[in-house]
Amino acid sequence: MKYVLEGVPPIIDAIREDMNDLGLDMDKVQDILDRVARHRLDKAILGGKDRALGTKTEVLDSEIEIALQ
Amino acid sequence: MNIYKVLPDLSNERQMRLWQQGIRKQWSADDIDWNAPRRIGGEKIRDQLGRILTPVLTGEQSVLYSVSGLIPVLEHLSKVPAQFYLTTWAVDEARHTELFARYFGRIDREPLSIRKFPAGFLFQSRIISKDPSEWLTGVLASESMAQVVSHQLRDLDLDPVLSEICAGIIEDESRHLGFNHIYIEDQFKELYAEDAEKADQKALESG
């Protein structure tokens, strides 16, 4: 993921002015890149580890950003 | 020669539920009211939208090609529910590609060329992989970004057609992120059950 994430800042830099002019929140986009994507990956890995080893912090479907009803 | 089970193993309930959702929630670019009055008339704002939407369009195309290539890979791995789901993911990306291609026509602009926007095209090449887990890890970053940009464009409501496109894409991306989570979790469950030390190493390499 690190390798992929490293490719994002040049994209943002190339269109930063346009994004700002149109009102897109650059801080939020950057936050997603720095934190949320990595957090989602960590959650998935930890969920698998918990299920395999019988530990407690299992990730519930309700925590995933999708309705799995 | 392809060898596969005559009766596929469909026991992965979570992936099967996502597959069913993926089928039920399909929609078409023709469902959009393309004749809705255009709210963005100025040359400058259309130029800006053209530049901003270039990485979005190339991203949709790139994922379409890579996800299509993974469908036979999952067949070889006998991961049939995941293979089922990826067929709907491919349809989603094909729809998104059509939507943005048609939207460029609506604003009478063309995407930036590779020469003018190399970063956007180089980024897509970083995600391509024939290993489903590796691909999903990479695509997690681009899907997360697509989701937040779609949210913002929908909420800005610059143009009714763009807002409608983004609203539909947000729902599709949620399913993709859901599958991403479930598949990676399942993979690491198997890895940790086999060899916890190797799994820890793989987890480190993934991040």
CSV table of C-alpha atoms in Angstrom, one decimal:
chain,number,residue,atom,x,y,z
A,1,MET,CA,0.0,0.0,0.0
A,2,LYS,CA,2.9,2.3,0.8
A,3,TYR,CA,4.1,2.0,-2.8
A,4,VAL,CA,0.6,2.9,-4.1
A,5,LEU,CA,0.1,5.8,-1.7
A,6,GLU,CA,3.4,7.3,-2.7
A,7,GLY,CA,2.0,7.9,-6.2
A,8,VAL,CA,-0.9,10.0,-5.0
A,9,PRO,CA,0.7,13.3,-3.9
A,10,PRO,CA,2.0,14.1,-7.4
A,11,ILE,CA,-1.6,13.7,-8.7
A,12,ILE,CA,-3.0,16.0,-6.1
A,13,ASP,CA,-0.2,18.6,-6.7
A,14,ALA,CA,-1.0,18.6,-10.4
A,15,ILE,CA,-4.7,19.5,-9.8
A,16,ARG,CA,-4.5,21.1,-6.4
A,17,GLU,CA,-5.3,24.6,-7.6
A,18,ASP,CA,-8.4,23.4,-9.6
A,19,MET,CA,-9.6,21.4,-6.6
A,20,ASN,CA,-9.3,24.3,-4.2
A,21,ASP,CA,-11.0,26.7,-6.6
A,22,LEU,CA,-14.0,24.3,-6.9
A,23,GLY,CA,-14.2,23.9,-3.2
A,24,LEU,CA,-12.9,20.3,-2.7
A,25,ASP,CA,-11.5,19.8,0.8
A,26,MET,CA,-7.8,18.9,0.2
A,27,ASP,CA,-7.3,18.3,3.9
A,28,LYS,CA,-10.0,15.6,3.9
A,29,VAL,CA,-8.6,14.0,0.8
A,30,GLN,CA,-5.1,13.9,2.3
A,31,ASP,CA,-6.5,12.5,5.6
A,32,ILE,CA,-8.1,9.7,3.7
A,33,LEU,CA,-4.8,8.9,2.1
A,34,ASP,CA,-2.7,9.1,5.2
A,35,ARG,CA,-5.0,7.5,7.7
A,36,VAL,CA,-8.3,5.9,6.5
A,37,ALA,CA,-7.0,3.6,3.8
A,38,ARG,CA,-4.3,2.3,6.1
A,39,HIS,CA,-6.7,1.9,8.9
A,40,ARG,CA,-9.0,-0.1,6.7
A,41,LEU,CA,-6.2,-2.4,5.8
A,42,ASP,CA,-5.1,-2.8,9.4
A,43,LYS,CA,-8.7,-3.7,10.4
A,44,ALA,CA,-8.9,-6.4,7.7
A,45,ILE,CA,-5.6,-7.9,8.7
A,46,LEU,CA,-6.4,-7.9,12.4
A,47,GLY,CA,-9.8,-9.3,11.7
A,48,GLY,CA,-8.2,-12.3,9.9
A,49,LYS,CA,-5.7,-12.7,12.7
A,50,ASP,CA,-8.4,-12.8,15.4
A,51,ARG,CA,-10.5,-15.3,13.5
A,52,ALA,CA,-7.5,-17.6,13.0
A,53,LEU,CA,-6.1,-17.4,16.5
A,54,GLY,CA,-9.4,-17.0,18.4
A,55,THR,CA,-8.5,-13.7,19.9
A,56,LYS,CA,-11.0,-11.1,20.8
A,57,THR,CA,-10.9,-8.0,18.6
A,58,GLU,CA,-12.9,-9.5,15.8
A,59,VAL,CA,-14.1,-6.9,13.3
A,60,LEU,CA,-17.8,-7.1,13.0
A,61,ASP,CA,-19.6,-6.7,9.7
A,62,SER,CA,-21.5,-3.8,11.2
A,63,GLU,CA,-18.2,-1.9,11.4
A,64,ILE,CA,-17.5,-2.3,7.7
A,65,GLU,CA,-18.7,0.6,5.6
A,66,ILE,CA,-21.3,-1.4,3.8
A,67,ALA,CA,-24.7,-2.8,4.7
A,68,LEU,CA,-24.3,-6.6,4.7
A,69,GLN,CA,-27.9,-7.2,5.7
B,1,MET,CA,-5.7,-26.9,-19.4
B,2,ASN,CA,-8.1,-25.4,-16.9
B,3,ILE,CA,-9.2,-27.7,-14.1
B,4,TYR,CA,-12.1,-26.8,-11.9
B,5,LYS,CA,-14.6,-28.4,-9.6
B,6,VAL,CA,-17.8,-29.3,-11.3
B,7,LEU,CA,-19.7,-28.3,-8.2
B,8,PRO,CA,-18.1,-25.1,-7.0
B,9,ASP,CA,-17.6,-24.4,-3.3
B,10,LEU,CA,-20.0,-21.5,-2.5
B,11,SER,CA,-19.7,-21.8,1.3
B,12,ASN,CA,-18.1,-18.4,1.8
B,13,GLU,CA,-21.4,-16.7,3.0
B,14,ARG,CA,-20.1,-13.2,3.3
B,15,GLN,CA,-18.7,-13.1,-0.2
B,16,MET,CA,-21.9,-14.8,-1.5
B,17,ARG,CA,-24.0,-12.1,0.1
B,18,LEU,CA,-21.9,-9.4,-1.5
B,19,TRP,CA,-22.2,-11.1,-4.8
B,20,GLN,CA,-26.0,-11.1,-4.5
B,21,GLN,CA,-25.9,-7.4,-3.6
B,22,GLY,CA,-23.7,-6.7,-6.5
B,23,ILE,CA,-26.3,-8.2,-8.9
B,24,ARG,CA,-29.3,-6.6,-7.3
B,25,LYS,CA,-27.9,-3.1,-7.2
B,26,GLN,CA,-26.9,-2.8,-10.8
B,27,TRP,CA,-27.9,0.4,-12.6
B,28,SER,CA,-27.2,1.9,-16.0
B,29,ALA,CA,-25.7,5.1,-17.3
B,30,ASP,CA,-29.0,5.5,-19.2
B,31,ASP,CA,-30.8,5.9,-15.9
B,32,ILE,CA,-29.2,9.3,-15.6
B,33,ASP,CA,-31.1,12.3,-16.8
B,34,TRP,CA,-28.5,13.6,-19.2
B,35,ASN,CA,-30.8,16.3,-20.4
B,36,ALA,CA,-31.0,18.0,-17.0
B,37,PRO,CA,-30.1,21.7,-17.3
B,38,ARG,CA,-26.4,22.2,-17.1
B,39,ARG,CA,-25.5,24.4,-14.1
B,40,ILE,CA,-21.9,25.0,-15.1
B,41,GLY,CA,-21.6,27.2,-18.2
B,42,GLY,CA,-18.3,29.0,-17.8
B,43,GLU,CA,-15.3,28.0,-19.8
B,44,LYS,CA,-13.0,28.1,-16.8
B,45,ILE,CA,-15.0,25.8,-14.5
B,46,ARG,CA,-15.4,23.3,-17.3
B,47,ASP,CA,-11.6,23.4,-17.9
B,48,GLN,CA,-11.1,22.8,-14.2
B,49,LEU,CA,-13.6,19.9,-14.1
B,50,GLY,CA,-12.0,18.3,-17.1
B,51,ARG,CA,-8.6,18.3,-15.3
B,52,ILE,CA,-10.0,17.1,-12.0
B,53,LEU,CA,-12.0,14.3,-13.6
B,54,THR,CA,-9.0,13.1,-15.7
B,55,PRO,CA,-7.6,10.9,-12.9
B,56,VAL,CA,-11.1,9.8,-12.0
B,57,LEU,CA,-11.7,8.5,-15.6
B,58,THR,CA,-8.3,6.9,-15.9
B,59,GLY,CA,-8.8,5.3,-12.5
B,60,GLU,CA,-12.1,3.7,-13.5
B,61,GLN,CA,-10.6,2.4,-16.7
B,62,SER,CA,-7.5,1.1,-15.0
B,63,VAL,CA,-9.5,-0.8,-12.4
B,64,LEU,CA,-11.8,-2.2,-15.1
B,65,TYR,CA,-8.8,-3.7,-16.9
B,66,SER,CA,-7.1,-5.0,-13.8
B,67,VAL,CA,-10.3,-6.5,-12.2
B,68,SER,CA,-11.2,-8.2,-15.4
B,69,GLY,CA,-7.7,-9.8,-15.4
B,70,LEU,CA,-8.2,-11.2,-11.9
B,71,ILE,CA,-11.4,-13.1,-12.6
B,72,PRO,CA,-9.5,-16.0,-14.3
B,73,VAL,CA,-6.9,-15.9,-11.5
B,74,LEU,CA,-9.5,-16.5,-8.9
B,75,GLU,CA,-10.8,-19.4,-11.1
B,76,HIS,CA,-7.4,-21.0,-10.9
B,77,LEU,CA,-7.4,-20.5,-7.1
B,78,SER,CA,-10.9,-22.1,-6.9
B,79,LYS,CA,-12.2,-19.0,-5.1
B,80,VAL,CA,-15.5,-19.0,-6.8
B,81,PRO,CA,-17.6,-16.7,-4.6
B,82,ALA,CA,-14.8,-14.1,-5.0
B,83,GLN,CA,-14.7,-14.7,-8.7
B,84,PHE,CA,-18.5,-14.2,-8.9
B,85,TYR,CA,-18.2,-10.9,-7.0
B,86,LEU,CA,-15.4,-9.6,-9.3
B,87,THR,CA,-17.7,-10.0,-12.3
B,88,THR,CA,-20.0,-7.4,-10.8
B,89,TRP,CA,-17.1,-5.2,-9.8
B,90,ALA,CA,-16.0,-5.3,-13.5
B,91,VAL,CA,-19.5,-4.3,-14.6
B,92,ASP,CA,-19.4,-1.4,-12.0
B,93,GLU,CA,-16.1,-0.1,-13.4
B,94,ALA,CA,-17.4,-0.4,-17.0
B,95,ARG,CA,-20.4,1.6,-16.0
B,96,HIS,CA,-18.2,4.3,-14.3
B,97,THR,CA,-16.0,4.5,-17.3
B,98,GLU,CA,-19.0,5.0,-19.5
B,99,LEU,CA,-20.4,7.6,-17.1
B,100,PHE,CA,-17.3,9.7,-17.1
B,101,ALA,CA,-16.6,9.3,-20.8
B,102,ARG,CA,-20.1,10.7,-21.5
B,103,TYR,CA,-19.7,13.4,-18.8
B,104,PHE,CA,-16.7,14.7,-20.7
B,105,GLY,CA,-19.0,15.1,-23.7
B,106,ARG,CA,-21.5,17.0,-21.5
B,107,ILE,CA,-18.9,19.5,-20.5
B,108,ASP,CA,-17.4,19.5,-24.0
B,109,ARG,CA,-13.9,18.8,-22.7
B,110,GLU,CA,-11.3,16.0,-23.2
B,111,PRO,CA,-9.2,14.3,-20.5
B,112,LEU,CA,-5.6,15.5,-20.1
B,113,SER,CA,-3.1,13.6,-22.2
B,114,ILE,CA,-0.5,11.3,-20.6
B,115,ARG,CA,2.1,14.0,-21.6
B,116,LYS,CA,0.3,16.7,-19.7
B,117,PHE,CA,-0.6,14.5,-16.7
B,118,PRO,CA,2.0,11.8,-16.2
B,119,ALA,CA,1.4,11.5,-12.5
B,120,GLY,CA,-2.2,10.3,-13.0
B,121,PHE,CA,-1.1,7.6,-15.4
B,122,LEU,CA,1.9,6.5,-13.4
B,123,PHE,CA,-0.3,6.1,-10.4
B,124,GLN,CA,-2.5,3.5,-12.1
B,125,SER,CA,0.5,1.4,-13.1
B,126,ARG,CA,1.4,1.0,-9.4
B,127,ILE,CA,-1.9,-0.8,-8.7
B,128,ILE,CA,-1.7,-3.5,-11.4
B,129,SER,CA,-1.1,-7.0,-10.0
B,130,LYS,CA,-2.0,-10.6,-10.8
B,131,ASP,CA,-2.1,-11.4,-7.1
B,132,PRO,CA,-5.6,-10.7,-5.8
B,133,SER,CA,-4.5,-9.8,-2.3
B,134,GLU,CA,-1.7,-7.5,-3.5
B,135,TRP,CA,-4.1,-5.9,-6.0
B,136,LEU,CA,-6.8,-5.4,-3.3
B,137,THR,CA,-4.3,-3.8,-1.0
B,138,GLY,CA,-3.3,-1.3,-3.7
B,139,VAL,CA,-6.8,-0.6,-4.9
B,140,LEU,CA,-7.9,0.1,-1.3
B,141,ALA,CA,-6.0,3.4,-1.5
B,142,SER,CA,-7.6,4.4,-4.9
B,143,GLU,CA,-11.1,3.3,-3.9
B,144,SER,CA,-10.9,5.2,-0.6
B,145,MET,CA,-9.8,8.3,-2.5
B,146,ALA,CA,-12.5,7.8,-5.1
B,147,GLN,CA,-15.1,7.5,-2.4
B,148,VAL,CA,-14.1,10.7,-0.6
B,149,VAL,CA,-13.8,12.7,-3.9
B,150,SER,CA,-17.3,11.4,-5.0
B,151,HIS,CA,-18.8,12.4,-1.7
B,152,GLN,CA,-17.4,15.9,-2.0
B,153,LEU,CA,-18.4,16.4,-5.6
B,154,ARG,CA,-21.9,15.2,-4.8
B,155,ASP,CA,-22.2,17.5,-1.8
B,156,LEU,CA,-20.8,20.5,-3.8
B,157,ASP,CA,-23.6,19.9,-6.3
B,158,LEU,CA,-21.9,21.7,-9.2
B,159,ASP,CA,-24.0,20.0,-11.8
B,160,PRO,CA,-27.1,17.8,-11.3
B,161,VAL,CA,-25.7,15.1,-13.6
B,162,LEU,CA,-22.4,15.0,-11.9
B,163,SER,CA,-24.1,14.8,-8.5
B,164,GLU,CA,-26.3,11.9,-9.7
B,165,ILE,CA,-23.2,10.1,-11.1
B,166,CYS,CA,-21.3,10.5,-7.8
B,167,ALA,CA,-24.3,9.4,-5.7
B,168,GLY,CA,-24.4,6.1,-7.6
B,169,ILE,CA,-20.7,5.6,-7.5
B,170,ILE,CA,-20.6,6.1,-3.7
B,171,GLU,CA,-22.9,3.1,-3.4
B,172,ASP,CA,-20.8,1.0,-5.8
B,173,GLU,CA,-17.6,1.9,-4.0
B,174,SER,CA,-19.0,0.9,-0.7
B,175,ARG,CA,-19.5,-2.6,-2.0
B,176,HIS,CA,-16.0,-2.7,-3.4
B,177,LEU,CA,-14.6,-1.6,0.0
B,178,GLY,CA,-16.7,-4.2,1.7
B,179,PHE,CA,-15.4,-6.9,-0.6
B,180,ASN,CA,-11.9,-5.6,-0.1
B,181,HIS,CA,-12.2,-6.0,3.7
B,182,ILE,CA,-13.8,-9.4,3.5
B,183,TYR,CA,-11.3,-10.9,1.1
B,184,ILE,CA,-8.2,-9.6,2.8
B,185,GLU,CA,-9.5,-10.7,6.2
B,186,ASP,CA,-10.2,-14.2,4.8
B,187,GLN,CA,-6.7,-14.3,3.3
B,188,PHE,CA,-5.1,-13.4,6.6
B,189,LYS,CA,-7.2,-15.8,8.5
B,190,GLU,CA,-5.8,-18.6,6.3
B,191,LEU,CA,-2.2,-17.2,6.6
B,192,TYR,CA,-2.4,-16.9,10.4
B,193,ALA,CA,-3.8,-20.4,10.7
B,194,GLU,CA,-0.9,-21.8,8.7
B,195,ASP,CA,2.0,-19.8,10.1
B,196,ALA,CA,1.6,-16.8,12.4
B,197,GLU,CA,5.2,-15.6,12.0
B,198,LYS,CA,5.0,-15.6,8.2
B,199,ALA,CA,1.6,-13.9,8.4
B,200,ASP,CA,3.0,-11.1,10.6
B,201,GLN,CA,5.7,-10.6,8.0
B,202,LYS,CA,3.2,-10.5,5.2
B,203,ALA,CA,1.1,-8.0,7.2
B,204,LEU,CA,4.1,-5.7,7.5
B,205,GLU,CA,4.8,-6.0,3.8
B,206,SER,CA,1.2,-5.1,3.0
B,207,GLY,CA,1.2,-1.8,4.8
